[in-house]
Coordinates of C-alpha atoms in Angstrom, one line a residue:
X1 CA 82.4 108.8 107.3
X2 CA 82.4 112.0 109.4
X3 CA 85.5 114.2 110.0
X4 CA 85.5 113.7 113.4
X5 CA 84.6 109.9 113.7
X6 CA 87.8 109.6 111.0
X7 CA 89.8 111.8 114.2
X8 CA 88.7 109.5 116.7
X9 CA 89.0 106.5 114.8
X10 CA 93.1 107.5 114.0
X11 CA 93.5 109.2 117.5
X12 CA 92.8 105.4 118.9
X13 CA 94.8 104.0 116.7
X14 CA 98.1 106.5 117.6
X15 CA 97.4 106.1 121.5
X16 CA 97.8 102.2 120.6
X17 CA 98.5 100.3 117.4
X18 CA 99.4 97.1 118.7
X19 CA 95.8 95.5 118.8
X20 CA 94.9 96.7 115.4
X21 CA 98.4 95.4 113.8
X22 CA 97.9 91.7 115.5
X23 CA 94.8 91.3 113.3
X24 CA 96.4 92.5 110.4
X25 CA 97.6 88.7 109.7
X26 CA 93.9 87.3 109.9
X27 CA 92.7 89.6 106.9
X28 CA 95.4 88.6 104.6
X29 CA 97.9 90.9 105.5
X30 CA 102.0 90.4 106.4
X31 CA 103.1 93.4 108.2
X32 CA 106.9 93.8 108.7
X33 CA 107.5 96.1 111.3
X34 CA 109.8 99.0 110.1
X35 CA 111.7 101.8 112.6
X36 CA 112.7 104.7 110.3
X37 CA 111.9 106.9 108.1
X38 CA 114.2 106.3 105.4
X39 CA 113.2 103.0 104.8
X40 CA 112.0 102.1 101.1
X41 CA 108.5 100.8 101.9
X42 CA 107.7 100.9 98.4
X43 CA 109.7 97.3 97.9
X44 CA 107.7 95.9 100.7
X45 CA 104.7 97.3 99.1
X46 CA 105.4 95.7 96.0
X47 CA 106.3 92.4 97.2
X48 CA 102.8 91.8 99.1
X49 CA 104.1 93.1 102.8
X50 CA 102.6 95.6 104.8
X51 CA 105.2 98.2 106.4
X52 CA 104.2 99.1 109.7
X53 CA 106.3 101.6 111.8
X54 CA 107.4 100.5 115.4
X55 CA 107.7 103.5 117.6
X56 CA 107.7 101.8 121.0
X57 CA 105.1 102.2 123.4
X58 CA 104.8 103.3 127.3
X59 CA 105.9 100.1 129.3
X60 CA 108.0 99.4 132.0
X61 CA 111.1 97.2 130.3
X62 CA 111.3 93.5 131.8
X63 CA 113.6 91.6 129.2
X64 CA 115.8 94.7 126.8
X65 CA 118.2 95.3 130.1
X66 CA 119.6 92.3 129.1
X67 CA 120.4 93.4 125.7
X68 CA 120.7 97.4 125.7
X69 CA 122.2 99.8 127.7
X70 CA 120.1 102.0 130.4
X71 CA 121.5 105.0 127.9
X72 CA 120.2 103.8 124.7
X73 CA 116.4 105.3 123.4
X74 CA 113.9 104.1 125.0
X75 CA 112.6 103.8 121.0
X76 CA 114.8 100.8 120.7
X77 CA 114.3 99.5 124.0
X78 CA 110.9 99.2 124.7
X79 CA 110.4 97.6 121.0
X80 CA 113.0 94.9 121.8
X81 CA 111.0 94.8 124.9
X82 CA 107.9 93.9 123.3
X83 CA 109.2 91.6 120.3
X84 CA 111.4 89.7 123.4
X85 CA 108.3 89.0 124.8
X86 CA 106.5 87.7 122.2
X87 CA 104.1 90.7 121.4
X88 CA 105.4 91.5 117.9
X89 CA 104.8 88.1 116.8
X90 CA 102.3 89.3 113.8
X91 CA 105.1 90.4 112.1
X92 CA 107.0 88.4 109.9
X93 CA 110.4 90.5 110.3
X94 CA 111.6 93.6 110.4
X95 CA 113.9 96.3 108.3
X96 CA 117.0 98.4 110.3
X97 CA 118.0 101.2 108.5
X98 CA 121.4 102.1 110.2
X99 CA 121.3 105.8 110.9
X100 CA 122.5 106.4 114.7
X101 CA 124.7 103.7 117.2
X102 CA 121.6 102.1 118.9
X103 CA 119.6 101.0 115.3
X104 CA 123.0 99.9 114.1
X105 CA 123.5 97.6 117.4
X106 CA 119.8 97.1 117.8
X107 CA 119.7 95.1 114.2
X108 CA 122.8 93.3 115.0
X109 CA 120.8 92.0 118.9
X110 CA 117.4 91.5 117.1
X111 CA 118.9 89.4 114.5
X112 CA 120.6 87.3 117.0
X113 CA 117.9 87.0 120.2
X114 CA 114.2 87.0 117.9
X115 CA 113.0 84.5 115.9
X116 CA 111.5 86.2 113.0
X117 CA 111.5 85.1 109.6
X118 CA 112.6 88.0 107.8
X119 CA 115.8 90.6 109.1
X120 CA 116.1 93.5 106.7
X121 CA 119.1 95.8 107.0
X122 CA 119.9 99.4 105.1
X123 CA 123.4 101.3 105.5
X124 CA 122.5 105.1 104.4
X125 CA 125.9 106.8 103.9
X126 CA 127.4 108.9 106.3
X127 CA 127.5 112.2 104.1
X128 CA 123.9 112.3 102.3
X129 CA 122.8 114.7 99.0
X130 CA 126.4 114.6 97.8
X131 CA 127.4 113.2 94.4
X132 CA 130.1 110.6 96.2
X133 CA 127.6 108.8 98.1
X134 CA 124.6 108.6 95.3
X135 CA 126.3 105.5 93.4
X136 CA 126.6 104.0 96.9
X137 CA 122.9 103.8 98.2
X138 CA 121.5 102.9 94.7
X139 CA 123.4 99.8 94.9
X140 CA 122.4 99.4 98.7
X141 CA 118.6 99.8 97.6
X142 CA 119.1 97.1 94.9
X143 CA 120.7 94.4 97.7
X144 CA 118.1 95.9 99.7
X145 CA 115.5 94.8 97.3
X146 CA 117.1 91.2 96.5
X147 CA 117.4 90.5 100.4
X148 CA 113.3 91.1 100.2
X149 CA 113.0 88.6 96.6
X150 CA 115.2 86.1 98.6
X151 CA 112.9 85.8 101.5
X152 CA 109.6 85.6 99.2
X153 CA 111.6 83.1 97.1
X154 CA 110.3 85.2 94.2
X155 CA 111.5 88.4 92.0
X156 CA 109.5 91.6 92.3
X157 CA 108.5 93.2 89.0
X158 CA 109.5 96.5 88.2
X159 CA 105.7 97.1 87.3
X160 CA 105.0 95.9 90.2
X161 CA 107.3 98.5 92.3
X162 CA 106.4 101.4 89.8
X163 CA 103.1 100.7 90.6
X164 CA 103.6 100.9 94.7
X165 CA 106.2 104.2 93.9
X166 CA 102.9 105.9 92.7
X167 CA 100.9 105.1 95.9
X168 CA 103.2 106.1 97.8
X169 CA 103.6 109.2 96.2
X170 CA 100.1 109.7 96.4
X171 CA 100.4 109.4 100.0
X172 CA 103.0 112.3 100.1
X173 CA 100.8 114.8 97.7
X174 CA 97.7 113.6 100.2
X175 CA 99.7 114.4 103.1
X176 CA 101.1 117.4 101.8
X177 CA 97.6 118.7 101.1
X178 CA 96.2 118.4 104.8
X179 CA 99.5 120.0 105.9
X180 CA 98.8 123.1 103.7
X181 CA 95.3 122.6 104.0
X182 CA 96.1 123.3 108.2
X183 CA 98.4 126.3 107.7
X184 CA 96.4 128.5 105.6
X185 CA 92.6 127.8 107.0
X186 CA 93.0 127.8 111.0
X187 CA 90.2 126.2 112.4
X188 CA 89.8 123.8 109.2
X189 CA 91.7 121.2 111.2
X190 CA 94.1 120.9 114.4
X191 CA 97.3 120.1 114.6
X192 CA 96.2 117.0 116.7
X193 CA 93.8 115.8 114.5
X194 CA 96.3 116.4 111.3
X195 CA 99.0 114.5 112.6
X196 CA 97.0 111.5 114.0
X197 CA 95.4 111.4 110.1
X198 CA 99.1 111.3 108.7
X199 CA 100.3 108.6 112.0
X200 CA 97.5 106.5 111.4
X201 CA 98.9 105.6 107.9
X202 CA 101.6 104.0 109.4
X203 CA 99.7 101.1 110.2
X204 CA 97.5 100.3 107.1
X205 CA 97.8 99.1 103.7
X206 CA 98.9 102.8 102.0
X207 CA 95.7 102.3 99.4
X208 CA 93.8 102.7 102.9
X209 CA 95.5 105.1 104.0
X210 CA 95.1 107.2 100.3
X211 CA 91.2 106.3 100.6
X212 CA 91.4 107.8 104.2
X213 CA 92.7 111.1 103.5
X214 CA 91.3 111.9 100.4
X215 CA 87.9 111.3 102.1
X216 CA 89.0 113.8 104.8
X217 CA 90.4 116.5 102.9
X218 CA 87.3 116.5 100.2
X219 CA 85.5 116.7 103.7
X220 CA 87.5 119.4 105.2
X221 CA 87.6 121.3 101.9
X222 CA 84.0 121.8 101.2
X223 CA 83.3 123.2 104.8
X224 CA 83.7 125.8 107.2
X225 CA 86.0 126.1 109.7
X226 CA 84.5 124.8 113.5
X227 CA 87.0 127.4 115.5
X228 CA 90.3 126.7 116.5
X229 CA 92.1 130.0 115.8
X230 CA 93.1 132.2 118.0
X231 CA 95.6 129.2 120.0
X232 CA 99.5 130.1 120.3
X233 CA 101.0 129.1 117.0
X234 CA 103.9 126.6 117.8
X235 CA 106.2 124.4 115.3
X236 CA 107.2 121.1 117.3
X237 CA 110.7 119.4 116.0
X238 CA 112.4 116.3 116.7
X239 CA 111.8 112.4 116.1
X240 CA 108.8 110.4 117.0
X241 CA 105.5 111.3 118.9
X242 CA 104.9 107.7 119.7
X243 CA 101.8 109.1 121.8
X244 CA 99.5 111.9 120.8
X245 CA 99.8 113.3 124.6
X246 CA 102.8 116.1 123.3
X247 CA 99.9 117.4 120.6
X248 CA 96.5 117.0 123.0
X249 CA 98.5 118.7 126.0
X250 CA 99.0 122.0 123.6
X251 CA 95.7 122.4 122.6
X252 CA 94.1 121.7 126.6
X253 CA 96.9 125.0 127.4
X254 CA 95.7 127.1 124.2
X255 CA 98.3 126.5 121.9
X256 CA 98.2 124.3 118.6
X257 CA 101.4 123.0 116.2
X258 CA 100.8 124.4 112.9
X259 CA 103.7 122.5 111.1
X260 CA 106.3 119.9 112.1
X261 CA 110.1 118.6 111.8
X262 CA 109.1 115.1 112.8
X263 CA 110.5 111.7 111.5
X264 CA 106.7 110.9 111.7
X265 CA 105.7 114.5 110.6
X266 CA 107.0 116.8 107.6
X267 CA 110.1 114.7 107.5
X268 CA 108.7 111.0 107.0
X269 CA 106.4 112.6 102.7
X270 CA 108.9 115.3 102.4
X271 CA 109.8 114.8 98.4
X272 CA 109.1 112.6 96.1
X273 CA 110.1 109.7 93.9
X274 CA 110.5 110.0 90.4
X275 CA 108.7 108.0 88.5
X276 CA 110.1 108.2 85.2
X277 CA 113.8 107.1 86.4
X278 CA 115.1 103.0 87.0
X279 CA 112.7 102.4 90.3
X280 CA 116.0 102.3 92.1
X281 CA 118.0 104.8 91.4
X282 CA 114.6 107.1 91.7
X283 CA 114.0 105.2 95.2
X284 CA 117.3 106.1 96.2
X285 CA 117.9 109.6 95.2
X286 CA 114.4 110.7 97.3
X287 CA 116.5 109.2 100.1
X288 CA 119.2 111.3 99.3
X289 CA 118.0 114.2 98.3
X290 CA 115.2 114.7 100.9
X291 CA 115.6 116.6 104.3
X292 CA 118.5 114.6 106.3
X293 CA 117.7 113.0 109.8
X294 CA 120.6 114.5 112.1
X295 CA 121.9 111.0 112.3
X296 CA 123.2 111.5 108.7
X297 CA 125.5 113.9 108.4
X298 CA 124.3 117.4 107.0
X299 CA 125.7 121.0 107.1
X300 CA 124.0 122.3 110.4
X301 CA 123.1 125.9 108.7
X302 CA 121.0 124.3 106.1
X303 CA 118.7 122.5 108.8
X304 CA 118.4 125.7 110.6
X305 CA 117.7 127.4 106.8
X306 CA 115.2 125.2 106.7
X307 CA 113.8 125.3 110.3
X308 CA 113.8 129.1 109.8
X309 CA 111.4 128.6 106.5
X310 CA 108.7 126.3 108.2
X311 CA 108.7 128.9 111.2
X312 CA 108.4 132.0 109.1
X313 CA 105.8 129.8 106.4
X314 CA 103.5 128.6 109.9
X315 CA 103.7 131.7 111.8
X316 CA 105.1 129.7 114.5
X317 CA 105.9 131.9 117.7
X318 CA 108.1 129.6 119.1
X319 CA 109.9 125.7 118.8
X320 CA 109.2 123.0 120.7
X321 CA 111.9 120.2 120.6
X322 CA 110.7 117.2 121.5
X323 CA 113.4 114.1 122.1
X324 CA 114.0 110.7 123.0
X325 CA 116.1 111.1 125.9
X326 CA 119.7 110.0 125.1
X327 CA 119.0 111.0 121.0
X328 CA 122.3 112.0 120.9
X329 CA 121.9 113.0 116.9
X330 CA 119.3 115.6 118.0
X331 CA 121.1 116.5 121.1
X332 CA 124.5 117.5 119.6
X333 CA 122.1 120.1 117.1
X334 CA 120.0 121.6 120.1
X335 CA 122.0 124.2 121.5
X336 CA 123.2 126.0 117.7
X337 CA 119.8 125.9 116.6
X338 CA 117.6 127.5 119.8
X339 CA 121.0 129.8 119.8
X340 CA 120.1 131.0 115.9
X341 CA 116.2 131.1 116.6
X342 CA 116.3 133.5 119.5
X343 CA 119.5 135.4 118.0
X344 CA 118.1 135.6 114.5
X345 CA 114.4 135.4 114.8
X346 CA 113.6 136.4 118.7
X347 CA 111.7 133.1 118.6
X348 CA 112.0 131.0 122.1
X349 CA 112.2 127.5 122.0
X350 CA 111.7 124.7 125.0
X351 CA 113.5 121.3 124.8
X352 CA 111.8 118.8 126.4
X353 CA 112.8 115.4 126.6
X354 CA 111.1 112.1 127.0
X355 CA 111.4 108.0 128.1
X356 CA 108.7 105.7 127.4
X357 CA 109.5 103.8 130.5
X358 CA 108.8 106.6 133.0
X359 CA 106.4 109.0 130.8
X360 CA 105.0 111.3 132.9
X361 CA 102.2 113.7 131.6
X362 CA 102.1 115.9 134.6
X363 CA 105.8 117.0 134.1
X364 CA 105.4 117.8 130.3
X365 CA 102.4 119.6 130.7
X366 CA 103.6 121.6 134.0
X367 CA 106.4 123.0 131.2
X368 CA 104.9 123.3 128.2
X369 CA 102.3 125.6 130.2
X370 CA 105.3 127.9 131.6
X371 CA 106.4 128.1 128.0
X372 CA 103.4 128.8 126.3
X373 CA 102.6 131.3 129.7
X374 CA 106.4 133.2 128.7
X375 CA 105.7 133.6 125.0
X376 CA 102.3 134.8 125.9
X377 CA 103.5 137.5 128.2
X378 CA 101.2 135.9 131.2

């Protein structure tokens, strides 16, 4: 298949997933919807379901204000939206790793007002990637993993889960490989196009999704780059792009995101499981030891360290931070890291903020273009 019909065909797929996940049960397949990055997909994996992330969708809300607050993300709202209506019902449950206030009270009203046959919950400690809280979320991935064997009705191998450890760690090399195959051959491959290859995953069977992007890169890696240079180099940073409109708006005004700090970016393959340790300890120190969401707790230098790293490693000229309104865990970082950027680096930053109820295209792309119009001394 050709690069660009392989775009195309993932491009579709991040504008809407919903169609292609309700078919999913008629060719064998039993998705369980999944909101976060931490979660240990390789235990669905092993035990026959399909993880498929739920990142909302642009929709008016009719039936969540009965449920959530006007304040809480429009993430969680216009997905209970959708499962209240009876939208989600391919799925045969869903897994709530608690991170911020709305997932934790989000698992507690889904549990209570759905009808789903399988409710997954994960508690992540409060302080991550120090010794104290290791013993803890080993144990939590090993009730994790018996709450999954008491819904099949069944044990899952450990060959079985070693075996869905190493596609998934595929899936992180592969994904690592288009993100450094983008940073150092501009014009190989946009930052639109990379990211929908790496979103797209999220809603097929991971062997798929390895097929997909080894296809691509053996594609992109045997031929010449078709232009694309000379845009505005800019790092985007943040949670979920539910819609590719962020990504296809930068490249209409010139510029182009040559790396990420998305939860469905860099964040979501960033390190990888070890696969000669006890499948759940290995599971749970990748957890642990990868880069933190802000909902966990994490010294705030360290995240600016690293922002500082993927800025100097792109070439970004500035930071786009890109929010769920009301993300309070990204909120509360905002102002000390676009302080330490233009302090330390003289590199601008724009925060722009977004609610899938009342998305409007016009506004983001009437300040993204002043942005990239300021850095580009217009």
């Amino acid at each position: 298949m050709e690069v660009r019909t392989i775009v195309e065909e993932c491009l579709e797929l991040w504008r809407d997933p919903y169609p292609r996940l309700a078919r999913l049960g008629e060719e064998g397949e039993r998705p369980v919807g999944v909101f976060c990055s931490y979660t240990p997909e390789e235990i669905l994996h092993a035990a026959g379901l399909t993880p498929v992330r739920l990142m909302g969708a642009v929709r008016a809300i009719t039936h969540a204000d009965a449920h959530l607050q006007a304040y809480c993300c429009s993430l969680a709202r216009t997905d209970l939206d959708m499962a209240l209506a009876g939208e989600l019902s391919f799925l045969e449950g869903a897994v709530f790793v608690q991170t911020c206030d709305t997932m934790m009270r989000l698992s507690d009203i889904w549990r209570r007002n759905t009808g789903f046959s399988y409710h997954g919950d994960l508690v992540l400690p409060i302080r991550m990637g120090e010794e104290v809280s290791l013993p803890f979320l080993i144990e939590e991935v090993k009730r994790f993993r018996r709450g999954v064997e008491g819904f099949l009705g069944r044990e899952i191998g450990d060959d079985a889960l070693e075996e869905s450890i190493r596609v998934y760690n595929r899936n992180r090399r592969l994904a690592d490989r288009l993100y450094r195959l983008r940073a150092s051959r501009p014009g190989a491959i946009d930052g639109l196009s990379a990211t929908a290859c790496l979103v797209a995953g999220f809603w097929m069977r991971r062997e798929k999704h390895n097929e997909l992007l080894h296809g691509l890169l053996e594609d992109l890696e045997g031929s010449e780059p078709i232009g694309g240079d000379g845009k505005l180099p800019l790092l985007v940073s943040g949670s979920v792009c539910t819609t590719p409109d962020l990504f296809e708006l930068l490249l209409e005004l010139g510029a182009d995101v040559v790396d990420d700090d998305l939860c469905c970016g860099h964040r979501y393959f960033d390190a990888f499981v070890d696969e000669s340790a006890p499948p759940e300890e290995a599971l749970a120190k990748r957890m642990w030891e990868r880069v933190n969401c802000p909902a966990k707790h994490q010294c705030i230098e360290d995240r600016f360290q690293r922002l500082v790293r993927q800025v100097g490693d792109s070439g970004a000229k500035g930071v786009v931070f890109y929010l769920q309104s009301f993300c309070e865990p990204h909120l509360f970082d905002i102002p000390y890291l676009r302080q330490c950027l233009q302090e330390e680096l003289e590199v601008p930053s724009l925060v722009l903020e977004s609610e899938l109820q009342s998305f409007s295209r016009g506004q983001l792309r009437t300040r993204l273009q002043a942005f990239i119009e300021t850095i580009s001394g217009v």
